[in-house]
Amino acid sequence: MQLILASSSPRRRDLLARIGVIPDIIQSPNIDETPLKGELPRDYVLRMVQQKAAAVTRPPSHIVLAGDTSVILGRQILPQAQDKETQRIFLQKLSGRRHRVISGVCVIDDKGQARSELCTTIVRFKRLHSDEIEAYVQSEEGLGKAGGYAIQGRAEALINWMSGSHSAVIGLPLFETRKLLRHAGYHVD
Ligand SMILES: Cc1cn([C@H]2C[C@H](O)[C@@H](COP(=O)(O)OP(=O)(O)OP(=O)(O)O)O2)c(=O)[nH]c1=O
């Protein structure tokens, strides 16, 4: 059985490698990631993983895995921060309060059956001073990341509490991923 990773994220590849899973094929899913009007965050993440997994071509005896990680503040979905100004705004919003990181994974098995799981992690940043925000923004570590930060780098030193899954925040909830891969008949130790 061969595995297709439907993701352009090097983090997802690294996270899979941590559990000994090396995809045979890596393909970028090209989908529109704009939330629907009024769409609830969990519904959005579920739709994203299902669409990403369905967006790649699956030859016979292949299974597909896709993921999505979204940062949710209240009911607002904070997208990937593509520039420094957006990052500053996001970090000001996240300062001193809790937010949710909803991470999803979808596996399509070799019969075409899709199964998905979601994992919610709560993260709290310390109250951030403007010089801390500026230093973080200048590091450029949060660029291209959901919510404008990357917990796997220096941002973790600004996070004073977290409940949930560290791997899920980086990009793939490993517990749920292992479960779905095994359910699809893919060997994971
Ligand atoms: C919150 C957070 C997000 N991220 C990253 C994970 C994801 O790559 C990205 C969220 O965007 P995603 O849309 O989940 O993924 P992607 O666009 O990078 O890749 P693809 O859709 O092709 O699979 O933010 C971190 O690396 N660390 C963090 O702490």
PDB file of C-alpha atoms and ligand atoms in Angstrom:
ATOM      1  CA  MET A   1       0.000   0.000   0.000  1.00  0.00           C
ATOM      2  CA  GLN A   2       1.381   3.412  -1.013  1.00  0.00           C
ATOM      3  CA  LEU A   3       0.819   6.709   0.768  1.00  0.00           C
ATOM      4  CA  ILE A   4       0.165  10.051  -0.896  1.00  0.00           C
ATOM      5  CA  LEU A   5       0.660  13.094   1.314  1.00  0.00           C
ATOM      6  CA  ALA A   6      -1.654  15.806   0.004  1.00  0.00           C
ATOM      7  CA  SER A   7       0.254  18.734   1.466  1.00  0.00           C
ATOM      8  CA  SER A   8       2.780  21.381   0.535  1.00  0.00           C
ATOM      9  CA  SER A   9       3.785  21.789   4.187  1.00  0.00           C
ATOM     10  CA  PRO A  10       7.283  20.526   5.087  1.00  0.00           C
ATOM     11  CA  ARG A  11       6.079  20.436   8.734  1.00  0.00           C
ATOM     12  CA  ARG A  12       3.551  17.705   7.924  1.00  0.00           C
ATOM     13  CA  ARG A  13       6.272  15.622   6.242  1.00  0.00           C
ATOM     14  CA  ASP A  14       8.539  16.037   9.299  1.00  0.00           C
ATOM     15  CA  LEU A  15       5.739  15.167  11.731  1.00  0.00           C
ATOM     16  CA  LEU A  16       4.930  11.978   9.806  1.00  0.00           C
ATOM     17  CA  ALA A  17       8.628  11.053   9.847  1.00  0.00           C
ATOM     18  CA  ARG A  18       8.499  11.252  13.656  1.00  0.00           C
ATOM     19  CA  ILE A  19       6.188   8.222  13.655  1.00  0.00           C
ATOM     20  CA  GLY A  20       8.183   6.441  10.961  1.00  0.00           C
ATOM     21  CA  VAL A  21       5.808   7.272   8.110  1.00  0.00           C
ATOM     22  CA  ILE A  22       7.465   8.284   4.827  1.00  0.00           C
ATOM     23  CA  PRO A  23       5.008   9.207   2.043  1.00  0.00           C
ATOM     24  CA  ASP A  24       5.643   7.613  -1.358  1.00  0.00           C
ATOM     25  CA  ILE A  25       4.226  10.633  -3.187  1.00  0.00           C
ATOM     26  CA  ILE A  26       3.816  14.252  -2.111  1.00  0.00           C
ATOM     27  CA  GLN A  27       1.300  16.397  -3.970  1.00  0.00           C
ATOM     28  CA  SER A  28       0.086  19.939  -3.275  1.00  0.00           C
ATOM     29  CA  PRO A  29      -3.671  20.188  -2.968  1.00  0.00           C
ATOM     30  CA  ASN A  30      -4.884  23.228  -4.861  1.00  0.00           C
ATOM     31  CA  ILE A  31      -8.070  24.320  -3.191  1.00  0.00           C
ATOM     32  CA  ASP A  32      -9.714  27.589  -2.223  1.00  0.00           C
ATOM     33  CA  GLU A  33      -9.107  27.999   1.542  1.00  0.00           C
ATOM     34  CA  THR A  34     -11.560  30.885   2.034  1.00  0.00           C
ATOM     35  CA  PRO A  35     -14.051  30.212   4.849  1.00  0.00           C
ATOM     36  CA  LEU A  36     -17.731  30.297   3.848  1.00  0.00           C
ATOM     37  CA  LYS A  37     -19.858  33.123   5.226  1.00  0.00           C
ATOM     38  CA  GLY A  38     -20.822  32.262   8.808  1.00  0.00           C
ATOM     39  CA  GLU A  39     -19.019  28.895   8.681  1.00  0.00           C
ATOM     40  CA  LEU A  40     -18.165  27.551  12.142  1.00  0.00           C
ATOM     41  CA  PRO A  41     -14.437  26.903  12.729  1.00  0.00           C
ATOM     42  CA  ARG A  42     -14.785  23.129  13.233  1.00  0.00           C
ATOM     43  CA  ASP A  43     -16.941  22.818  10.104  1.00  0.00           C
ATOM     44  CA  TYR A  44     -14.347  24.847   8.199  1.00  0.00           C
ATOM     45  CA  VAL A  45     -11.384  22.658   9.237  1.00  0.00           C
ATOM     46  CA  LEU A  46     -13.338  19.487   8.450  1.00  0.00           C
ATOM     47  CA  ARG A  47     -14.252  20.814   5.014  1.00  0.00           C
ATOM     48  CA  MET A  48     -10.619  21.819   4.374  1.00  0.00           C
ATOM     49  CA  VAL A  49      -9.125  18.393   5.182  1.00  0.00           C
ATOM     50  CA  GLN A  50     -11.779  16.592   3.161  1.00  0.00           C
ATOM     51  CA  GLN A  51     -11.288  18.873   0.154  1.00  0.00           C
ATOM     52  CA  LYS A  52      -7.480  18.705   0.342  1.00  0.00           C
ATOM     53  CA  ALA A  53      -7.541  14.900   0.461  1.00  0.00           C
ATOM     54  CA  ALA A  54     -10.018  14.731  -2.432  1.00  0.00           C
ATOM     55  CA  ALA A  55      -8.004  17.223  -4.520  1.00  0.00           C
ATOM     56  CA  VAL A  56      -5.207  14.815  -5.432  1.00  0.00           C
ATOM     57  CA  THR A  57      -5.385  11.935  -7.908  1.00  0.00           C
ATOM     58  CA  ARG A  58      -5.427   8.570  -6.143  1.00  0.00           C
ATOM     59  CA  PRO A  59      -4.241   5.585  -8.205  1.00  0.00           C
ATOM     60  CA  PRO A  60      -5.377   2.064  -7.150  1.00  0.00           C
ATOM     61  CA  SER A  61      -3.847   0.690  -3.897  1.00  0.00           C
ATOM     62  CA  HIS A  62      -2.912   4.194  -2.764  1.00  0.00           C
ATOM     63  CA  ILE A  63      -4.202   5.989   0.292  1.00  0.00           C
ATOM     64  CA  VAL A  64      -4.236   9.779   0.779  1.00  0.00           C
ATOM     65  CA  LEU A  65      -3.549  11.861   3.874  1.00  0.00           C
ATOM     66  CA  ALA A  66      -4.253  15.594   4.234  1.00  0.00           C
ATOM     67  CA  GLY A  67      -4.217  18.025   7.148  1.00  0.00           C
ATOM     68  CA  ASP A  68      -5.268  21.509   8.095  1.00  0.00           C
ATOM     69  CA  THR A  69      -4.329  23.711  11.033  1.00  0.00           C
ATOM     70  CA  SER A  70      -6.369  26.795  11.858  1.00  0.00           C
ATOM     71  CA  VAL A  71      -5.956  29.365  14.610  1.00  0.00           C
ATOM     72  CA  ILE A  72      -9.293  30.478  16.060  1.00  0.00           C
ATOM     73  CA  LEU A  73      -9.767  33.540  18.214  1.00  0.00           C
ATOM     74  CA  GLY A  74     -13.312  33.557  19.563  1.00  0.00           C
ATOM     75  CA  ARG A  75     -15.215  32.749  16.380  1.00  0.00           C
ATOM     76  CA  GLN A  76     -12.700  34.369  14.064  1.00  0.00           C
ATOM     77  CA  ILE A  77     -10.477  32.198  11.875  1.00  0.00           C
ATOM     78  CA  LEU A  78      -7.028  33.810  11.635  1.00  0.00           C
ATOM     79  CA  PRO A  79      -5.512  32.838   8.270  1.00  0.00           C
ATOM     80  CA  GLN A  80      -1.813  32.390   7.449  1.00  0.00           C
ATOM     81  CA  ALA A  81       0.047  35.668   8.009  1.00  0.00           C
ATOM     82  CA  GLN A  82       1.684  36.526   4.699  1.00  0.00           C
ATOM     83  CA  ASP A  83       3.298  39.824   5.756  1.00  0.00           C
ATOM     84  CA  LYS A  84       4.740  41.516   8.825  1.00  0.00           C
ATOM     85  CA  GLU A  85       1.873  43.952   9.359  1.00  0.00           C
ATOM     86  CA  THR A  86      -0.668  41.104   9.477  1.00  0.00           C
ATOM     87  CA  GLN A  87       1.593  39.274  11.927  1.00  0.00           C
ATOM     88  CA  ARG A  88       1.727  42.353  14.219  1.00  0.00           C
ATOM     89  CA  ILE A  89      -2.068  42.626  14.188  1.00  0.00           C
ATOM     90  CA  PHE A  90      -2.526  38.904  14.926  1.00  0.00           C
ATOM     91  CA  LEU A  91       0.000  38.906  17.796  1.00  0.00           C
ATOM     92  CA  GLN A  92      -1.649  41.972  19.355  1.00  0.00           C
ATOM     93  CA  LYS A  93      -4.972  40.127  19.223  1.00  0.00           C
ATOM     94  CA  LEU A  94      -3.484  36.911  20.671  1.00  0.00           C
ATOM     95  CA  SER A  95      -1.597  38.729  23.466  1.00  0.00           C
ATOM     96  CA  GLY A  96      -2.591  37.758  27.018  1.00  0.00           C
ATOM     97  CA  ARG A  97      -5.513  35.539  26.088  1.00  0.00           C
ATOM     98  CA  ARG A  98      -6.435  32.017  25.151  1.00  0.00           C
ATOM     99  CA  HIS A  99      -7.143  30.907  21.607  1.00  0.00           C
ATOM    100  CA  ARG A 100      -7.955  27.584  19.964  1.00  0.00           C
ATOM    101  CA  VAL A 101      -5.905  25.735  17.394  1.00  0.00           C
ATOM    102  CA  ILE A 102      -8.094  23.298  15.486  1.00  0.00           C
ATOM    103  CA  SER A 103      -6.102  20.758  13.550  1.00  0.00           C
ATOM    104  CA  GLY A 104      -7.658  18.184  11.287  1.00  0.00           C
ATOM    105  CA  VAL A 105      -6.519  15.105   9.413  1.00  0.00           C
ATOM    106  CA  CYS A 106      -8.304  13.179   6.662  1.00  0.00           C
ATOM    107  CA  VAL A 107      -7.325   9.769   5.288  1.00  0.00           C
ATOM    108  CA  ILE A 108      -8.896   8.272   2.157  1.00  0.00           C
ATOM    109  CA  ASP A 109      -8.364   4.518   2.146  1.00  0.00           C
ATOM    110  CA  ASP A 110      -7.651   2.323  -0.886  1.00  0.00           C
ATOM    111  CA  LYS A 111     -11.394   1.772  -1.421  1.00  0.00           C
ATOM    112  CA  GLY A 112     -12.030   5.499  -1.577  1.00  0.00           C
ATOM    113  CA  GLN A 113     -13.580   5.790   1.878  1.00  0.00           C
ATOM    114  CA  ALA A 114     -12.677   9.075   3.645  1.00  0.00           C
ATOM    115  CA  ARG A 115     -12.392   9.409   7.420  1.00  0.00           C
ATOM    116  CA  SER A 116     -11.477  12.571   9.309  1.00  0.00           C
ATOM    117  CA  GLU A 117     -10.603  13.567  12.857  1.00  0.00           C
ATOM    118  CA  LEU A 118     -10.286  16.955  14.517  1.00  0.00           C
ATOM    119  CA  CYS A 119      -8.152  17.901  17.500  1.00  0.00           C
ATOM    120  CA  THR A 120      -8.570  21.112  19.487  1.00  0.00           C
ATOM    121  CA  THR A 121      -5.689  22.607  21.464  1.00  0.00           C
ATOM    122  CA  ILE A 122      -5.961  25.686  23.667  1.00  0.00           C
ATOM    123  CA  VAL A 123      -2.951  28.004  23.669  1.00  0.00           C
ATOM    124  CA  ARG A 124      -2.343  31.103  25.769  1.00  0.00           C
ATOM    125  CA  PHE A 125       0.289  33.726  25.006  1.00  0.00           C
ATOM    126  CA  LYS A 126       1.652  35.877  27.833  1.00  0.00           C
ATOM    127  CA  ARG A 127       0.713  39.533  27.641  1.00  0.00           C
ATOM    128  CA  LEU A 128       3.024  40.665  24.835  1.00  0.00           C
ATOM    129  CA  HIS A 129       4.822  44.024  24.987  1.00  0.00           C
ATOM    130  CA  SER A 130       5.230  45.854  21.713  1.00  0.00           C
ATOM    131  CA  ASP A 131       9.003  45.216  21.720  1.00  0.00           C
ATOM    132  CA  GLU A 132       8.351  41.461  22.118  1.00  0.00           C
ATOM    133  CA  ILE A 133       5.921  41.535  19.205  1.00  0.00           C
ATOM    134  CA  GLU A 134       8.403  43.501  17.110  1.00  0.00           C
ATOM    135  CA  ALA A 135      11.302  41.129  17.898  1.00  0.00           C
ATOM    136  CA  TYR A 136       9.130  38.146  17.004  1.00  0.00           C
ATOM    137  CA  VAL A 137       7.911  39.720  13.759  1.00  0.00           C
ATOM    138  CA  GLN A 138      11.497  40.563  12.745  1.00  0.00           C
ATOM    139  CA  SER A 139      12.506  36.917  13.263  1.00  0.00           C
ATOM    140  CA  GLU A 140      10.127  36.088  10.351  1.00  0.00           C
ATOM    141  CA  GLU A 141       9.386  32.713  11.947  1.00  0.00           C
ATOM    142  CA  GLY A 142       5.638  33.333  11.897  1.00  0.00           C
ATOM    143  CA  LEU A 143       5.383  34.228   8.214  1.00  0.00           C
ATOM    144  CA  GLY A 144       3.165  31.816   6.280  1.00  0.00           C
ATOM    145  CA  LYS A 145       1.918  30.265   9.517  1.00  0.00           C
ATOM    146  CA  ALA A 146      -1.705  30.171  10.650  1.00  0.00           C
ATOM    147  CA  GLY A 147      -2.255  32.970  13.188  1.00  0.00           C
ATOM    148  CA  GLY A 148       1.205  34.410  12.480  1.00  0.00           C
ATOM    149  CA  TYR A 149       3.260  32.259  14.841  1.00  0.00           C
ATOM    150  CA  ALA A 150       5.097  28.930  14.896  1.00  0.00           C
ATOM    151  CA  ILE A 151       5.074  27.098  18.231  1.00  0.00           C
ATOM    152  CA  GLN A 152       8.032  24.949  17.082  1.00  0.00           C
ATOM    153  CA  GLY A 153      10.342  27.975  17.241  1.00  0.00           C
ATOM    154  CA  ARG A 154      10.935  30.866  19.616  1.00  0.00           C
ATOM    155  CA  ALA A 155       7.192  31.575  19.990  1.00  0.00           C
ATOM    156  CA  GLU A 156       6.967  28.759  22.512  1.00  0.00           C
ATOM    157  CA  ALA A 157       8.943  30.924  24.957  1.00  0.00           C
ATOM    158  CA  LEU A 158       6.053  33.424  24.850  1.00  0.00           C
ATOM    159  CA  ILE A 159       3.360  30.795  25.507  1.00  0.00           C
ATOM    160  CA  ASN A 160       2.666  30.401  29.219  1.00  0.00           C
ATOM    161  CA  TRP A 161       0.028  27.661  29.026  1.00  0.00           C
ATOM    162  CA  MET A 162      -1.225  25.066  26.569  1.00  0.00           C
ATOM    163  CA  SER A 163      -3.678  22.188  26.716  1.00  0.00           C
ATOM    164  CA  GLY A 164      -3.855  19.645  23.936  1.00  0.00           C
ATOM    165  CA  SER A 165      -1.477  18.389  21.274  1.00  0.00           C
ATOM    166  CA  HIS A 166       1.834  20.046  20.378  1.00  0.00           C
ATOM    167  CA  SER A 167       2.077  18.174  17.059  1.00  0.00           C
ATOM    168  CA  ALA A 168      -1.451  19.328  16.176  1.00  0.00           C
ATOM    169  CA  VAL A 169      -0.437  22.982  16.594  1.00  0.00           C
ATOM    170  CA  ILE A 170       2.599  22.469  14.330  1.00  0.00           C
ATOM    171  CA  GLY A 171       0.410  20.926  11.646  1.00  0.00           C
ATOM    172  CA  LEU A 172      -0.738  17.340  12.232  1.00  0.00           C
ATOM    173  CA  PRO A 173      -2.290  15.696  15.318  1.00  0.00           C
ATOM    174  CA  LEU A 174      -0.115  12.579  15.538  1.00  0.00           C
ATOM    175  CA  PHE A 175      -2.466  10.565  17.766  1.00  0.00           C
ATOM    176  CA  GLU A 176      -5.401  10.961  15.356  1.00  0.00           C
ATOM    177  CA  THR A 177      -3.106  10.529  12.332  1.00  0.00           C
ATOM    178  CA  ARG A 178      -1.775   7.182  13.556  1.00  0.00           C
ATOM    179  CA  LYS A 179      -5.316   6.046  14.344  1.00  0.00           C
ATOM    180  CA  LEU A 180      -6.659   6.900  10.875  1.00  0.00           C
ATOM    181  CA  LEU A 181      -3.673   5.418   9.036  1.00  0.00           C
ATOM    182  CA  ARG A 182      -4.003   2.134  10.945  1.00  0.00           C
ATOM    183  CA  HIS A 183      -7.743   2.121  10.330  1.00  0.00           C
ATOM    184  CA  ALA A 184      -6.999   2.378   6.602  1.00  0.00           C
ATOM    185  CA  GLY A 185      -4.749  -0.674   6.868  1.00  0.00           C
ATOM    186  CA  TYR A 186      -1.485   1.269   6.617  1.00  0.00           C
ATOM    187  CA  HIS A 187       1.298  -0.053   8.804  1.00  0.00           C
ATOM    188  CA  VAL A 188       2.358   2.275  11.641  1.00  0.00           C
ATOM    189  CA  ASP A 189       4.269   0.876  14.621  1.00  0.00           C
TER     190      ASP A 189
HETATM  191  C1  LIG B   1      -0.112  27.687  14.654  1.00  0.00           C
HETATM  192  C2  LIG B   1       0.983  27.114  13.834  1.00  0.00           C
HETATM  193  C3  LIG B   1       0.829  26.867  12.467  1.00  0.00           C
HETATM  194  N1  LIG B   1       1.837  26.333  11.724  1.00  0.00           N
HETATM  195  C4  LIG B   1       1.674  26.080  10.280  1.00  0.00           C
HETATM  196  C5  LIG B   1       1.191  24.680   9.945  1.00  0.00           C
HETATM  197  C6  LIG B   1       0.660  24.835   8.543  1.00  0.00           C
HETATM  198  O1  LIG B   1       1.711  24.641   7.613  1.00  0.00           O
HETATM  199  C7  LIG B   1       0.227  26.282   8.502  1.00  0.00           C
HETATM  200  C8  LIG B   1      -1.257  26.326   8.433  1.00  0.00           C
HETATM  201  O2  LIG B   1      -1.663  26.206   7.104  1.00  0.00           O
HETATM  202  P1  LIG B   1      -2.428  24.971   6.479  1.00  0.00           P
HETATM  203  O3  LIG B   1      -3.458  25.527   5.542  1.00  0.00           O
HETATM  204  O4  LIG B   1      -2.883  24.040   7.544  1.00  0.00           O
HETATM  205  O5  LIG B   1      -1.304  24.209   5.647  1.00  0.00           O
HETATM  206  P2  LIG B   1      -0.380  24.692   4.457  1.00  0.00           P
HETATM  207  O6  LIG B   1      -1.100  25.680   3.591  1.00  0.00           O
HETATM  208  O7  LIG B   1       0.958  25.119   5.030  1.00  0.00           O
HETATM  209  O8  LIG B   1      -0.110  23.342   3.680  1.00  0.00           O
HETATM  210  P3  LIG B   1      -1.157  22.363   2.886  1.00  0.00           P
HETATM  211  O9  LIG B   1      -2.516  23.001   2.882  1.00  0.00           O
HETATM  212  O10 LIG B   1      -0.589  22.208   1.503  1.00  0.00           O
HETATM  213  O11 LIG B   1      -1.122  21.074   3.643  1.00  0.00           O
HETATM  214  O12 LIG B   1       0.719  26.900   9.690  1.00  0.00           O
HETATM  215  C9  LIG B   1       3.059  26.011  12.300  1.00  0.00           C
HETATM  216  O13 LIG B   1       3.969  25.536  11.623  1.00  0.00           O
HETATM  217  N2  LIG B   1       3.220  26.238  13.648  1.00  0.00           N
HETATM  218  C10 LIG B   1       2.253  26.764  14.440  1.00  0.00           C
HETATM  219  O14 LIG B   1       2.470  26.939  15.655  1.00  0.00           O
END
